Coordinates of C-alpha atoms in Angstrom, one line a residue:
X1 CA 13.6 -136.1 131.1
X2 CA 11.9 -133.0 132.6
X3 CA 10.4 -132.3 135.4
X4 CA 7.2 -131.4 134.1
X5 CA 7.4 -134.7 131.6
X6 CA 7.8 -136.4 134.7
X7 CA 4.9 -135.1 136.2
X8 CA 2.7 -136.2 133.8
X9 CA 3.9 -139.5 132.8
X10 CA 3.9 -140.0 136.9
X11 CA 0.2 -138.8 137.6
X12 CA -0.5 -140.2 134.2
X13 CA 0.3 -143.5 135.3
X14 CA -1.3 -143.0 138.7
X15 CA -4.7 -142.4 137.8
X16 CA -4.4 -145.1 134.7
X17 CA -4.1 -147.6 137.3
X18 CA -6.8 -146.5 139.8
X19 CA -9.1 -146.2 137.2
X20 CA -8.5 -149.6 136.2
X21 CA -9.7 -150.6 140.1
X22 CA -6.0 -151.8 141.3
X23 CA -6.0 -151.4 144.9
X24 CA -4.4 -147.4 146.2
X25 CA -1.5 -148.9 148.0
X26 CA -0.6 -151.3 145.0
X27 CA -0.7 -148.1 143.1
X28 CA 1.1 -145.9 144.9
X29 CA 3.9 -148.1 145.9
X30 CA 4.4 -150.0 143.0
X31 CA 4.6 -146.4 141.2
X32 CA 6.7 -145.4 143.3
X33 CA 9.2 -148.1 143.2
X34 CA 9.4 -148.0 139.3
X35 CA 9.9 -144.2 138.8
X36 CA 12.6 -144.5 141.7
X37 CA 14.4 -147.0 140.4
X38 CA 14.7 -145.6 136.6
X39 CA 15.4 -141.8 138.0
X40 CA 17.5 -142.4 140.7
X41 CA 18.4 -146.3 140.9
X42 CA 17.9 -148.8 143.9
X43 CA 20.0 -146.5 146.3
X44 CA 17.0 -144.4 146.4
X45 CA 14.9 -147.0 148.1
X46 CA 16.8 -146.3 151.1
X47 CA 15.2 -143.0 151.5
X48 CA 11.9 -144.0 151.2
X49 CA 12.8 -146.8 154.1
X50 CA 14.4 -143.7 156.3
X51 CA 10.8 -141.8 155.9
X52 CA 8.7 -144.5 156.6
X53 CA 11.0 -145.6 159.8
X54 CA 10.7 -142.0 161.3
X55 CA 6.7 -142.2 160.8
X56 CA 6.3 -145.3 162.7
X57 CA 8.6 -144.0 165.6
X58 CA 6.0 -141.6 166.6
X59 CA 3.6 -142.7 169.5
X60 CA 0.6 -140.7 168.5
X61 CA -0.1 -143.4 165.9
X62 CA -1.3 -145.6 169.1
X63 CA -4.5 -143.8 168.7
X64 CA -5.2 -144.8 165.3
X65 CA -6.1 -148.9 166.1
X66 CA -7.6 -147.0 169.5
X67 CA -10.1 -144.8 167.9
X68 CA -11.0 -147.3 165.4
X69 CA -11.9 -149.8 168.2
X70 CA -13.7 -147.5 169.8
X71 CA -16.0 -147.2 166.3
X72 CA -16.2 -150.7 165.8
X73 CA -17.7 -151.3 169.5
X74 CA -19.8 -148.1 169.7
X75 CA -21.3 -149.6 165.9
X76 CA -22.3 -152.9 167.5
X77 CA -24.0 -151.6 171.3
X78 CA -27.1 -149.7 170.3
X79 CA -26.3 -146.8 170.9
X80 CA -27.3 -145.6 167.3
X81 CA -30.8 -147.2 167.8
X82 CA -31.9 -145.7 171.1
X83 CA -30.4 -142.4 169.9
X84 CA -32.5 -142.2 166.4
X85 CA -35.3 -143.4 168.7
X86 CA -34.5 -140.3 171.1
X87 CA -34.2 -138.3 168.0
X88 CA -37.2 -140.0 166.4
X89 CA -39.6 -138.8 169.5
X90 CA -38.7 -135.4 169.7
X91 CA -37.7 -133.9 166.1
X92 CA -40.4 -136.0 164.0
X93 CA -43.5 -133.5 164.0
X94 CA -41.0 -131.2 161.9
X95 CA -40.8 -131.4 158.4
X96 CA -37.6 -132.6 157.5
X97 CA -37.4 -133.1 161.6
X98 CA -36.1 -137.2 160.7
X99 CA -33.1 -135.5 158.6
X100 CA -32.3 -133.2 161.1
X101 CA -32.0 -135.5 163.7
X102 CA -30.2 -137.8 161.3
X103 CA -27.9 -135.2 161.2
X104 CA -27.4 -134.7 164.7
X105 CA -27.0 -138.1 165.5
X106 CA -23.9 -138.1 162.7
X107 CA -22.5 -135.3 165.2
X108 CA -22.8 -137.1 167.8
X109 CA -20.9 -140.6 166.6
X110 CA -18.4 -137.7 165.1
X111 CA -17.6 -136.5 168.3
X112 CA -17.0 -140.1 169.3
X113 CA -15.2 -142.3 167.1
X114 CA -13.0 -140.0 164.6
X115 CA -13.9 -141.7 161.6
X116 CA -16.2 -141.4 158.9
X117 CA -18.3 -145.0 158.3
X118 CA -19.1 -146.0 161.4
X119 CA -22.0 -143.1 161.2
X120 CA -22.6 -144.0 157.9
X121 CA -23.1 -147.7 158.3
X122 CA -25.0 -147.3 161.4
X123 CA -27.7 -144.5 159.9
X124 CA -27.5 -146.1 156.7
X125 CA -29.2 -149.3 158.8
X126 CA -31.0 -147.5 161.1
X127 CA -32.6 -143.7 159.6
X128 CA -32.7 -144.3 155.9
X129 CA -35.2 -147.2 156.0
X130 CA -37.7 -145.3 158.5
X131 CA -37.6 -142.3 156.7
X132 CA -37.8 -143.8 153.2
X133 CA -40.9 -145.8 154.4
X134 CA -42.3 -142.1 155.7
X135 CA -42.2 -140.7 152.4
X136 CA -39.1 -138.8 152.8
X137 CA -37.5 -137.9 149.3
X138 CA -34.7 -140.6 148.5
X139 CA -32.1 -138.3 147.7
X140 CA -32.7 -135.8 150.4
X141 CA -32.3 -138.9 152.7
X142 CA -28.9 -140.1 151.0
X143 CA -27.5 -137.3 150.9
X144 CA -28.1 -136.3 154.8
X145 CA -26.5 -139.7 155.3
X146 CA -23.5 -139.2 153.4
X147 CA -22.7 -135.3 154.3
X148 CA -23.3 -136.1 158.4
X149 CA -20.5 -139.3 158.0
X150 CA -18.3 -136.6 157.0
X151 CA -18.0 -135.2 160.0
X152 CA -16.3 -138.0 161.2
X153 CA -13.3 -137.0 159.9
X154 CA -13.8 -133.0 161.3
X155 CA -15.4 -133.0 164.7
X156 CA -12.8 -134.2 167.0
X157 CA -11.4 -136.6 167.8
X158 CA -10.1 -137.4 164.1
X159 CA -7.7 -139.5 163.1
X160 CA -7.0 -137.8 160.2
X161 CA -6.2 -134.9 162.1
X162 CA -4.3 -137.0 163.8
X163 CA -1.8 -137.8 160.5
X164 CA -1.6 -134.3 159.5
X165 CA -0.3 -133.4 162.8
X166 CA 1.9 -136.3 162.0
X167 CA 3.4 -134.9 158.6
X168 CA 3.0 -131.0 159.6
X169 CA 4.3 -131.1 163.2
X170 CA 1.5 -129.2 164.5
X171 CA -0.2 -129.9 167.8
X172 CA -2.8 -132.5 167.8
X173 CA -4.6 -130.7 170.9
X174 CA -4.5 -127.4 168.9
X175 CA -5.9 -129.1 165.5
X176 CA -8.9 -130.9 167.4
X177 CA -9.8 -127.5 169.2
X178 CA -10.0 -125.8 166.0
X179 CA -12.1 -128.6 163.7
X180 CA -14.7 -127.7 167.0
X181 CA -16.6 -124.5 165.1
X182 CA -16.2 -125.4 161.5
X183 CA -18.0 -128.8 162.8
X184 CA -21.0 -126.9 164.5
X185 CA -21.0 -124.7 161.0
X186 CA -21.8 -127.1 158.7
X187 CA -24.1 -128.9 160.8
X188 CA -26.2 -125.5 161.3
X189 CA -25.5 -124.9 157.3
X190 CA -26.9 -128.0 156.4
X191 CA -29.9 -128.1 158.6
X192 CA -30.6 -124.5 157.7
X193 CA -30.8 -125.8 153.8
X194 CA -32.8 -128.8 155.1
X195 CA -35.6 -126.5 156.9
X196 CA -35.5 -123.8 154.1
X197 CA -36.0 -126.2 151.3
X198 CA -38.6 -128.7 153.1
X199 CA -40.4 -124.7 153.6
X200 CA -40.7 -124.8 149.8
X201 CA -40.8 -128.1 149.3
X202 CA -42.9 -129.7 151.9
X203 CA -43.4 -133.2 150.1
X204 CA -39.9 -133.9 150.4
X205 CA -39.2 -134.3 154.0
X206 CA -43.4 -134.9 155.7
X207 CA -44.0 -134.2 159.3
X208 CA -44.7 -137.7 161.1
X209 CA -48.6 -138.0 162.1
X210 CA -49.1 -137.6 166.2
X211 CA -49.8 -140.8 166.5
X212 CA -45.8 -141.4 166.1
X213 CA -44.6 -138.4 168.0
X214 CA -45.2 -139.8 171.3
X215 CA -46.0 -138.0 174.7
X216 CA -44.0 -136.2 176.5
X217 CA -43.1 -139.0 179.3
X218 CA -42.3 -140.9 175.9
X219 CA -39.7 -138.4 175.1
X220 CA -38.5 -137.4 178.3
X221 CA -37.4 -141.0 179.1
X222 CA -36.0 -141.8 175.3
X223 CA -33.6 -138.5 176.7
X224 CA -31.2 -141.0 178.1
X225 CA -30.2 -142.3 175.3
X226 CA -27.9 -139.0 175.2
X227 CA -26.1 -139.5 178.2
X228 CA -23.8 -142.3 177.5
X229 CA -22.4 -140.6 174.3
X230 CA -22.2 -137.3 176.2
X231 CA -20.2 -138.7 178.5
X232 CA -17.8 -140.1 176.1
X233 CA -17.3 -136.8 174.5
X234 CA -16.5 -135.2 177.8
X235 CA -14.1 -138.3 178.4
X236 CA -12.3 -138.3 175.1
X237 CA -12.2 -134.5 174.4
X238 CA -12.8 -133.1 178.0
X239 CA -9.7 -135.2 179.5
X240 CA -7.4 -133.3 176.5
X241 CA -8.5 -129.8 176.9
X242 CA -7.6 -130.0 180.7
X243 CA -4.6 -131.6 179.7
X244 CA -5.2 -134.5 181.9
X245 CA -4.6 -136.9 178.8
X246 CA -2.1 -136.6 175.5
X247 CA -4.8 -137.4 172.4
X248 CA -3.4 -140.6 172.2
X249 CA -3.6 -141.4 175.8
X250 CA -7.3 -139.9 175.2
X251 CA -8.0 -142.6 172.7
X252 CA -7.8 -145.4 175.3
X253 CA -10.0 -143.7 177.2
X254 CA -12.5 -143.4 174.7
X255 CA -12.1 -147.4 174.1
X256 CA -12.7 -147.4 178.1
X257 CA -16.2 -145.1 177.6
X258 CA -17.4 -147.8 174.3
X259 CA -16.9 -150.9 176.8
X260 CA -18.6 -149.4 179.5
X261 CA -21.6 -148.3 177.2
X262 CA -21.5 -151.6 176.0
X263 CA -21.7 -153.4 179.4
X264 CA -24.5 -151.0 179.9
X265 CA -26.4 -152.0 177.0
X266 CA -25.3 -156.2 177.6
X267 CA -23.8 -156.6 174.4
X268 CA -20.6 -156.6 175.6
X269 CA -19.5 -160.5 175.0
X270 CA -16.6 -162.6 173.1
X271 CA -18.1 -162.5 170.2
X272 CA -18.2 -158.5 170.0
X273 CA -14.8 -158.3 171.4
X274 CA -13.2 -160.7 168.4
X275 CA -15.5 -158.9 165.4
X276 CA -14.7 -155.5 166.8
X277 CA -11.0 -156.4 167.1
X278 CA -10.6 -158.3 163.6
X279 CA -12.2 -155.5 161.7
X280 CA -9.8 -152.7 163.6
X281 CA -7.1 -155.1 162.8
X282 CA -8.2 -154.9 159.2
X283 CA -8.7 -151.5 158.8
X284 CA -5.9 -150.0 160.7
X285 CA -3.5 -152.7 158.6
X286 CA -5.5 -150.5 155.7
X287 CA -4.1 -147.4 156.7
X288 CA -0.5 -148.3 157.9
X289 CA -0.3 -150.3 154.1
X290 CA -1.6 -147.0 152.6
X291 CA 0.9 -144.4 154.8
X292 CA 4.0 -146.9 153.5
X293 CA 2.7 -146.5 149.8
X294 CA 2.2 -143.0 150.3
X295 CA 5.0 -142.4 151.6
X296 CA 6.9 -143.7 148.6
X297 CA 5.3 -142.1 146.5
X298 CA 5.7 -138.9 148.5
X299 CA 9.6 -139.6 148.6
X300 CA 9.7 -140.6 144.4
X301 CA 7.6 -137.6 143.3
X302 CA 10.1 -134.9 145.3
X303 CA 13.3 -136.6 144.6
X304 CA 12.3 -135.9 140.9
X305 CA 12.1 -131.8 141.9
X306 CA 8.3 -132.0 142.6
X307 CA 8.4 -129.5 145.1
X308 CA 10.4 -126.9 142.8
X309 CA 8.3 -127.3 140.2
X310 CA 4.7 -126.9 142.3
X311 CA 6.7 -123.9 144.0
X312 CA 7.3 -122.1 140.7
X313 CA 3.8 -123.1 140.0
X314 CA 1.7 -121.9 143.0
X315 CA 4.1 -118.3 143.1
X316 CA 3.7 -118.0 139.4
X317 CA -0.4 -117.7 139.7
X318 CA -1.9 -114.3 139.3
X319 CA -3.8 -113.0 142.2
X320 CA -1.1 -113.2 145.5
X321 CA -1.5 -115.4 149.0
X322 CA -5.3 -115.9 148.3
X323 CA -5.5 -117.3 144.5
X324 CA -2.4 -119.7 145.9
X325 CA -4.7 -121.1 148.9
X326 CA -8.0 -121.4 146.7
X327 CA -5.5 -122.8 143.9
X328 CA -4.6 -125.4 146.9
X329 CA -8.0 -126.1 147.8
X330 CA -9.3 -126.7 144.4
X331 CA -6.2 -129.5 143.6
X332 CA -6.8 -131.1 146.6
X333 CA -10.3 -130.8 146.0
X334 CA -10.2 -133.0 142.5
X335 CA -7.4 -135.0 144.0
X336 CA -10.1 -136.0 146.5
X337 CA -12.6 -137.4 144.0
X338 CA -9.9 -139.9 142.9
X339 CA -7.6 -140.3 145.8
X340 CA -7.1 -142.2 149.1
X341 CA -7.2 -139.2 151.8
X342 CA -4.3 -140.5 153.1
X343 CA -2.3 -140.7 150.3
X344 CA -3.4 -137.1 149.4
X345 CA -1.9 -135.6 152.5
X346 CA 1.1 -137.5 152.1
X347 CA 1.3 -136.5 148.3
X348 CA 0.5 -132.6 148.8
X349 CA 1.4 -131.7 152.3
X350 CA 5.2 -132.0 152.2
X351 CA 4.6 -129.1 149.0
X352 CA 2.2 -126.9 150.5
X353 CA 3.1 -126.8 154.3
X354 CA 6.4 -124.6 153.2
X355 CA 4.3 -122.4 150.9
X356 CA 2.2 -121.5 153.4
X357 CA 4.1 -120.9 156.6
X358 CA 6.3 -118.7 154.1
X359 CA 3.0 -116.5 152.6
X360 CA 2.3 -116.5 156.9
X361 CA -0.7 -118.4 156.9
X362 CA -1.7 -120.0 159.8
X363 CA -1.1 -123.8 159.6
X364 CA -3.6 -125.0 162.0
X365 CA -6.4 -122.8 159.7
X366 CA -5.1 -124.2 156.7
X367 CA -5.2 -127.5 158.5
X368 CA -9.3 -127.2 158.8
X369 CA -9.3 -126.7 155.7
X370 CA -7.7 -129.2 154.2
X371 CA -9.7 -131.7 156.5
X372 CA -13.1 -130.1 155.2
X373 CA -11.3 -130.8 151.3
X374 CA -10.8 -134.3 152.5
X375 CA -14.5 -134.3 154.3
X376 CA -15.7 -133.2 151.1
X377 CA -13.7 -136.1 149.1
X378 CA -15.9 -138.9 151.4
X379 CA -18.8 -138.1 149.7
X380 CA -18.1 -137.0 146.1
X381 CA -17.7 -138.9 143.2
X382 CA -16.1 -141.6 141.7
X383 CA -14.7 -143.0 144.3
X384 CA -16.0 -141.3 147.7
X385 CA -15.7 -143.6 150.5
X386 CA -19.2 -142.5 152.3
X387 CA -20.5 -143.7 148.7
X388 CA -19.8 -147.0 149.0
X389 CA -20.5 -147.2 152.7
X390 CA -23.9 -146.2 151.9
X391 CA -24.3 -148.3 149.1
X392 CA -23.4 -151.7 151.5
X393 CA -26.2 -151.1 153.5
X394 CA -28.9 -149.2 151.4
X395 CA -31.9 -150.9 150.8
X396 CA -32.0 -152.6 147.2
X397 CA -33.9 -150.5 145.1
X398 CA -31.5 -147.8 146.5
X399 CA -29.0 -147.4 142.9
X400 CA -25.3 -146.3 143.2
X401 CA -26.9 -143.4 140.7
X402 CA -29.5 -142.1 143.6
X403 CA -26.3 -141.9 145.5
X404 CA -24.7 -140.1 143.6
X405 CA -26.9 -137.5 142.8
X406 CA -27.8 -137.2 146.0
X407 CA -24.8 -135.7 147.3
X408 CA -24.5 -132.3 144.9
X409 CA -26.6 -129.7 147.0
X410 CA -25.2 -131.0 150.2
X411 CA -21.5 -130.7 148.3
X412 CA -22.6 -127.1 147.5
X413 CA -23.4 -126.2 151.3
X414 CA -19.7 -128.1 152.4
X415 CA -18.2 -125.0 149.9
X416 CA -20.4 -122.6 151.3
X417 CA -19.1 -123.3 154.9
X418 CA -15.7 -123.7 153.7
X419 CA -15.2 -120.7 152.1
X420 CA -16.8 -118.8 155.2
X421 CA -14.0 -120.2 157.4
X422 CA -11.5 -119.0 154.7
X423 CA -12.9 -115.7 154.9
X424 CA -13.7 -116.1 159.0
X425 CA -10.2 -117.7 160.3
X426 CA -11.2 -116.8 163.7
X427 CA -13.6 -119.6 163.1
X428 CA -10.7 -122.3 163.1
X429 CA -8.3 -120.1 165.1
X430 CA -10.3 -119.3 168.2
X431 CA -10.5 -122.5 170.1
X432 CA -6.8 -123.1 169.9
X433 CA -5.8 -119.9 171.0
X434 CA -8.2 -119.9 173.9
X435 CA -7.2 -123.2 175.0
X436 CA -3.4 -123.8 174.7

């Protein structure tokens, strides 16, 4: 059978399954072991056991349970609550002022956990109520919600930065220097859209009445709330850049930074310590389950010529080096609406890493990228993680279609700042080269 037969009957049977709500890894690896079996026999399974051995051999997959801790903690201290409070006090007599603290809040818990629901969940809880019940615009409130989550998975530290230095070989310092910019350009995208549209649109997003604004003692004091997740972004990412720490030594001491703030905040007890524990046990057993699946599915799809095939493909298309990266970024873009972001880099990256270290792209760059694609992928959907995050915790008269709807002009802004860094490099590529 061909190649391109293959293909289809392979992806064919994929998305057949997922669509019929089987569970990713089931999917991928039971796939997998099917095609392999009928196109190369049971030898082949050996391969897919030699990949998967030489992934778990590496050490910086330490800070995967490590920065998942550290969300699960930081989720149950408080620290969310005095910060919206904080952010409450001082950007509330703006229109739109709740979203845009919403917003940086999401950067905040970004820059301190490295993935995407634990800001979700927690301004999900939190922000959406209070600005619901101030007359904020339902969608314009989801969809702030769902685009600042994202950013989990940009701002550093990321543990999906942390796999695709894993499959690429780059350097994980390098790749969480560079998702630095792009992370401060969407924020300052977004909140731009947010304060241009509340300009013409002033019912969606009210200014809060001065009785709720609260004096300046008032906000000078709520200011602390700040410096406990300051401090743990100057731990985590500060102890890197001066190369004090490796990024996975860095994600212990960002576990070290959520225990302390939760002895400060006295909710550090057993009973924390055993949720917080279970739930990184759960979710990190997600992701290992997931990176063996993907990886056979990776190792099935190339023994079959994959790579050949989407070679021929991306030099055959009209246009040179550009048209193949925006050809890239648009596969991995629908790939994302359907797909585990895992499995997607597993799937894609062992094809397009060659491609573009051989057009001379710079891998890092195409690495921010990428993570933006997979940022993107949270919140679109069918089956956007961020989505059903939301969903969990939304208030009941909150519909999975207000959530979905919600996320298209905030989807449109993600492009707009992606396709400025594709045009600006230096945006991705400055940090890095400064720093290492």
């Amino acid at each position: 059978m061909s190649i391109e037969m293959l293909t289809l009957l392979f992806f064919g049977t994929l998305l057949l399954f997922v669509f019929l709500g089987v569970p990713l890894t089931f999917v991928l690896g039971g796939v997998s072991v099917v095609f392999l079996y009928f196109t190369w026999g049971a030898d082949a399974f050996y391969m897919v056991a030699s990949q998967i051995w030489g992934t778990m051999e590496s050490s910086t997959l330490v800070a995967i349970p490590l920065f998942v801790f550290m969300a699960m903690v930081l989720e149950r201290t408080g620290v969310a609550k005095d910060l919206y409070r904080m952010m409450h006090l001082w950007w509330g007599g703006l229109r739109g002022g709740l979203a845009i603290g919403t917003l940086g809040i999401c950067a905040l818990f970004a820059a301190m956990c490295g993935i995407s629901g634990a800001a979700v969940v927690a301004m999900g809880t939190i922000a959406l109520p209070s600005m619901l019940e101030r007359g904020y615009d339902k969608k314009l409130a989801l969809g702030v919600i769902n685009t600042g989550g994202g950013w989990g998975i940009l701002i550093p530290p990321s543990i999906l930065m942390i796999l695709y230095s894993l499959i690429t070989g780059v350097s994980v310092g390098q790749m969480f220097a560079a998702g630095v910019l792009p992370g401060v350009l969407l924020m300052v995208l977004t909140v731009l859209y947010i304060v241009v549209r509340c300009a013409f649109q002033p019912n969606l997003a009210p200014a809060l009445p001065k009785e709720e604004r609260g004096n300046m003692a008032e906000k000078m004091r709520a200011l602390r709330a700040v410096i406990l997740p300051i401090l743990i972004v100057v731990m985590v990412l500060g102890s890197i850049i001066k190369g004090i720490t490796t990024p996975t030594e860095a994600a212990a001491v960002g576990v070290l930074g959520s225990l302390l703030s939760a002895i400060v905040y006295r909710k550090l007890t057993w009973g924390l310590m055993r949720e917080a524990s279970l739930r990184t046990f759960k979710l990190t057993g997600m992701i290992m389950w997931i990176l063996f699946a993907a990886h056979a599915f990776s190792a099935a799809y190339q023994s079959m010529g994959a790579q050949a095939l989407i070679e021929g493909l991306m030099t055959s298309i009209p246009g040179g080096p550009w048209a193949i990266i925006i050809s890239m970024m648009v596969i991995v873009f629908l790939l994302a609406m359907v797909l585990d972001p895992v499995g997607i880099m597993l799937i894609t990256l062992p094809v397009f890493m060659p491609i573009v270290q051989s057009l001379g792209f710079d891998p890092i760059w195409f690495g921010i990228l990428f993570v933006i694609n997979m940022e993107i992928g949270y919140m679109t959907p069918p089956f956007g993680f961020n989505l059903f995050y939301l969903k969990g915790v939304a208030p009941p008269d909150v519909s999975m279609r207000d959530i979905y709807s919600s996320v298209i002009p905030f989807v449109l802004v993600e492009i707009v700042g992606l396709a400025l860094i594709m045009i600006f490099p230096e945006i991705a590529t400055y940090l890095p080269k400064a720093l290492f």
